[in-house]
Amino acid sequence: MTIALAPDLTATDTEDGMVLLDERTGRYWMLNPTGARTLRLALAGRSAEETAAELTAETPQDAPRALDDVRALIGSLVRARLVVAS
């Protein structure tokens, strides 16, 4: 699955991660640094498995949970209509 930002979404990097503005609703969403990195990797075309592997390259003890976390975040962004899956 590949994803793209929804057409009416603005994403801005911050010191603490990333802020997403849903221009349809006026709601803001904040991603911590790991969430922001996850989204950037997914937007760059990385699969959930590739993203999880890259996130846990330096902390392999986190690998078993990372894939579930990546899938959960992307699923939440899709359900909130902040990203579009194809």
Coordinates of N, CA, C and O in Angstrom, one line a residue:
M1 N 0.8 -1.2 0.0 CA 0.0 0.0 0.0 C 0.9 1.2 0.0 O 1.8 1.3 0.8
T2 N 0.6 2.2 -0.9 CA 1.3 3.4 -0.8 C 0.3 4.5 -0.3 O -0.9 4.3 -0.5
I3 N 0.9 5.5 0.3 CA 0.0 6.6 0.8 C 0.5 7.9 0.3 O 1.6 8.1 -0.1
A4 N -0.4 8.9 0.4 CA -0.1 10.3 0.1 C -0.9 11.2 1.0 O -2.0 10.7 1.5
L5 N -0.4 12.3 1.3 CA -1.2 13.3 2.1 C -2.5 13.6 1.5 O -2.5 13.7 0.2
A6 N -3.5 13.8 2.2 CA -4.8 14.2 1.7 C -4.6 15.6 1.1 O -3.8 16.4 1.5
P7 N -5.4 15.9 0.0 CA -5.2 17.2 -0.7 C -5.4 18.4 0.2 O -4.8 19.4 0.0
D8 N -6.3 18.3 1.2 CA -6.6 19.4 2.1 C -5.9 19.3 3.4 O -6.4 19.7 4.5
L9 N -4.7 18.7 3.4 CA -3.9 18.5 4.6 C -2.6 19.3 4.5 O -1.9 19.2 3.4
T10 N -2.2 20.0 5.5 CA -0.9 20.7 5.6 C -0.1 20.0 6.7 O -0.6 19.9 7.8
A11 N 1.2 19.7 6.3 CA 2.1 19.1 7.3 C 3.3 20.0 7.5 O 3.8 20.5 6.5
T12 N 3.6 20.2 8.8 CA 4.7 21.1 9.1 C 5.6 20.4 10.2 O 5.1 19.9 11.2
D13 N 6.9 20.3 9.9 CA 7.8 19.7 10.8 C 8.0 20.7 12.0 O 8.0 21.9 11.8
T14 N 8.2 20.2 13.2 CA 8.4 21.0 14.4 C 9.6 20.3 15.1 O 10.0 19.2 14.8
E15 N 10.0 21.0 16.2 CA 11.1 20.4 17.0 C 10.7 19.2 17.7 O 11.5 18.3 18.0
D16 N 9.4 19.0 17.9 CA 8.8 17.9 18.6 C 8.2 16.8 17.7 O 7.5 16.0 18.2
G17 N 8.4 16.9 16.4 CA 7.8 16.0 15.5 C 7.2 16.6 14.3 O 7.9 17.2 13.4
M18 N 5.9 16.6 14.2 CA 5.2 17.1 13.0 C 3.8 17.5 13.4 O 3.1 16.8 14.3
V19 N 3.3 18.6 12.9 CA 1.9 19.0 13.1 C 1.2 18.9 11.7 O 1.7 19.3 10.7
L20 N 0.0 18.3 11.8 CA -0.9 18.2 10.6 C -2.1 19.0 10.8 O -2.7 19.0 11.9
L21 N -2.5 19.8 9.8 CA -3.7 20.6 9.9 C -4.6 20.1 8.8 O -4.3 20.1 7.6
D22 N -5.8 19.6 9.3 CA -6.9 19.2 8.4 C -7.6 20.5 8.0 O -8.4 21.0 8.9
E23 N -7.4 21.0 6.9 CA -8.1 22.2 6.5 C -9.6 22.1 6.3 O -10.3 23.1 6.3
R24 N -10.1 20.9 6.1 CA -11.5 20.6 6.0 C -12.2 20.9 7.3 O -13.3 21.5 7.3
T25 N -11.6 20.5 8.4 CA -12.2 20.6 9.7 C -11.6 21.7 10.6 O -12.2 22.0 11.7
G26 N -10.4 22.1 10.3 CA -9.7 23.0 11.2 C -9.0 22.4 12.3 O -8.4 23.0 13.2
R27 N -9.0 21.0 12.4 CA -8.4 20.3 13.5 C -6.9 20.1 13.2 O -6.5 19.9 12.1
Y28 N -6.1 20.2 14.3 CA -4.7 19.9 14.3 C -4.4 18.6 14.9 O -5.1 18.1 15.8
W29 N -3.4 17.9 14.3 CA -2.9 16.6 14.8 C -1.4 16.8 15.0 O -0.7 17.4 14.2
M30 N -1.0 16.2 16.1 CA 0.5 16.3 16.4 C 1.1 14.8 16.4 O 0.5 13.9 17.0
L31 N 2.2 14.7 15.7 CA 2.9 13.4 15.7 C 4.2 13.6 16.5 O 4.9 14.6 16.2
N32 N 4.6 12.7 17.4 CA 5.8 12.8 18.0 C 6.9 12.5 17.0 O 6.7 12.1 15.9
P33 N 8.2 12.6 17.4 CA 9.3 12.3 16.4 C 9.2 11.0 15.7 O 9.5 10.9 14.5
T34 N 8.9 9.9 16.5 CA 8.8 8.6 15.9 C 7.6 8.5 14.9 O 7.7 8.0 13.8
G35 N 6.5 9.1 15.3 CA 5.3 9.1 14.4 C 5.6 9.9 13.1 O 5.2 9.5 12.0
A36 N 6.3 11.1 13.3 CA 6.7 11.9 12.1 C 7.6 11.1 11.2 O 7.4 11.1 10.0
R37 N 8.6 10.4 11.8 CA 9.5 9.7 10.9 C 8.8 8.5 10.2 O 9.0 8.2 9.0
T38 N 7.9 7.9 10.9 CA 7.1 6.8 10.3 C 6.3 7.3 9.1 O 6.3 6.7 8.1
L39 N 5.6 8.5 9.3 CA 4.9 9.1 8.2 C 5.8 9.4 7.0 O 5.4 9.1 5.9
R40 N 6.9 10.0 7.3 CA 7.8 10.4 6.2 C 8.3 9.2 5.4 O 8.3 9.2 4.2
L41 N 8.6 8.1 6.1 CA 9.1 6.9 5.5 C 7.9 6.3 4.6 O 8.2 5.9 3.5
A42 N 6.7 6.3 5.2 CA 5.6 5.7 4.4 C 5.3 6.6 3.2 O 5.0 6.1 2.1
L43 N 5.4 7.9 3.3 CA 5.2 8.8 2.2 C 6.2 8.6 1.1 O 6.0 8.9 -0.1
A44 N 7.4 8.2 1.5 CA 8.5 8.0 0.6 C 8.4 6.6 -0.1 O 9.2 6.3 -0.9
G45 N 7.3 5.9 0.2 CA 7.1 4.6 -0.5 C 7.5 3.4 0.2 O 7.4 2.3 -0.3
R46 N 8.0 3.5 1.5 CA 8.5 2.4 2.2 C 7.2 1.6 2.7 O 6.2 2.1 3.1
S47 N 7.3 0.3 2.7 CA 6.3 -0.6 3.2 C 6.3 -0.5 4.7 O 7.2 0.0 5.3
A48 N 5.2 -1.1 5.3 CA 5.2 -1.1 6.8 C 6.3 -1.9 7.3 O 7.0 -1.5 8.3
E49 N 6.7 -3.0 6.7 CA 7.8 -3.8 7.1 C 9.1 -3.1 7.0 O 10.0 -3.2 7.9
E50 N 9.3 -2.4 5.9 CA 10.6 -1.6 5.7 C 10.7 -0.5 6.7 O 11.7 -0.2 7.3
T51 N 9.5 0.2 7.0 CA 9.5 1.3 7.9 C 9.8 0.8 9.3 O 10.7 1.3 10.0
A52 N 9.2 -0.3 9.7 CA 9.5 -0.9 11.1 C 10.9 -1.3 11.2 O 11.6 -1.1 12.2
A53 N 11.5 -1.9 10.2 CA 12.9 -2.3 10.2 C 13.8 -1.1 10.3 O 14.8 -1.2 11.1
E54 N 13.5 -0.1 9.6 CA 14.4 1.1 9.7 C 14.3 1.8 11.1 O 15.2 2.3 11.7
L55 N 13.1 1.8 11.6 CA 12.8 2.4 13.0 C 13.5 1.7 14.1 O 13.9 2.2 15.1
T56 N 13.7 0.4 13.9 CA 14.3 -0.5 14.9 C 15.7 -0.9 14.6 O 16.2 -1.7 15.3
A57 N 16.3 -0.3 13.6 CA 17.7 -0.7 13.3 C 18.7 -0.5 14.5 O 19.5 -1.4 14.7
E58 N 18.5 0.5 15.2 CA 19.4 0.7 16.4 C 18.8 0.2 17.7 O 19.5 0.1 18.7
T59 N 17.6 -0.2 17.7 CA 17.0 -0.8 18.9 C 16.2 -2.1 18.5 O 15.0 -2.1 18.6
P60 N 16.9 -3.1 18.2 CA 16.2 -4.4 17.7 C 15.3 -5.0 18.7 O 14.4 -5.7 18.4
Q61 N 15.4 -4.7 20.0 CA 14.5 -5.2 21.0 C 13.1 -4.7 20.8 O 12.1 -5.3 21.3
D62 N 12.9 -3.6 20.1 CA 11.6 -3.0 19.9 C 11.0 -3.6 18.6 O 9.8 -3.3 18.3
A63 N 11.7 -4.4 17.8 CA 11.2 -4.9 16.5 C 9.9 -5.7 16.6 O 9.0 -5.4 15.8
P64 N 9.6 -6.5 17.6 CA 8.4 -7.3 17.6 C 7.1 -6.4 17.6 O 6.1 -6.7 17.0
R65 N 7.2 -5.3 18.3 CA 6.0 -4.4 18.4 C 6.0 -3.3 17.3 O 4.9 -2.8 17.0
A66 N 7.1 -3.0 16.7 CA 7.2 -1.9 15.8 C 6.3 -2.0 14.6 O 5.6 -1.1 14.1
L67 N 6.2 -3.2 14.0 CA 5.4 -3.4 12.8 C 3.9 -3.2 13.1 O 3.2 -2.5 12.4
D68 N 3.4 -3.6 14.3 CA 2.1 -3.4 14.7 C 1.8 -1.9 14.9 O 0.8 -1.4 14.5
D69 N 2.8 -1.2 15.5 CA 2.7 0.2 15.7 C 2.7 1.0 14.4 O 1.9 2.0 14.3
V70 N 3.5 0.6 13.5 CA 3.5 1.3 12.2 C 2.1 1.1 11.5 O 1.5 2.1 11.0
R71 N 1.7 -0.1 11.5 CA 0.4 -0.3 10.8 C -0.8 0.4 11.5 O -1.7 0.9 10.9
A72 N -0.7 0.5 12.9 CA -1.7 1.2 13.6 C -1.7 2.7 13.3 O -2.8 3.3 13.1
L73 N -0.6 3.3 13.3 CA -0.5 4.7 13.0 C -1.0 5.0 11.5 O -1.8 5.9 11.4
I74 N -0.5 4.3 10.6 CA -1.0 4.5 9.2 C -2.5 4.3 9.1 O -3.2 5.0 8.5
G75 N -3.0 3.2 9.7 CA -4.4 2.9 9.7 C -5.2 4.1 10.3 O -6.3 4.5 9.8
S76 N -4.7 4.6 11.4 CA -5.4 5.8 12.1 C -5.4 7.0 11.2 O -6.4 7.7 11.1
L77 N -4.3 7.3 10.5 CA -4.2 8.4 9.6 C -5.2 8.2 8.4 O -5.8 9.2 7.9
V78 N -5.3 7.0 7.9 CA -6.2 6.7 6.8 C -7.7 6.9 7.3 O -8.5 7.6 6.6
R79 N -8.0 6.3 8.4 CA -9.4 6.5 9.0 C -9.8 7.9 9.2 O -10.9 8.3 9.1
A80 N -8.8 8.7 9.7 CA -9.0 10.2 9.9 C -9.0 11.0 8.6 O -9.3 12.2 8.7
R81 N -8.8 10.3 7.5 CA -8.7 10.9 6.2 C -7.7 12.0 6.1 O -7.8 13.0 5.4
L82 N -6.5 11.8 6.8 CA -5.4 12.7 6.7 C -4.4 12.2 5.6 O -3.7 13.0 5.1
V83 N -4.5 10.9 5.3 CA -3.7 10.4 4.2 C -4.6 9.5 3.3 O -5.7 9.1 3.8
V84 N -4.2 9.4 2.1 CA -5.0 8.6 1.2 C -4.2 7.4 0.8 O -3.0 7.5 0.4
A85 N -4.8 6.2 0.9 CA -4.1 4.9 0.5 C -4.5 4.5 -0.9 O -5.6 4.7 -1.3
S86 N -3.5 4.0 -1.6 CA -3.8 3.5 -2.9 C -3.1 2.1 -3.1 O -2.3 1.7 -2.3

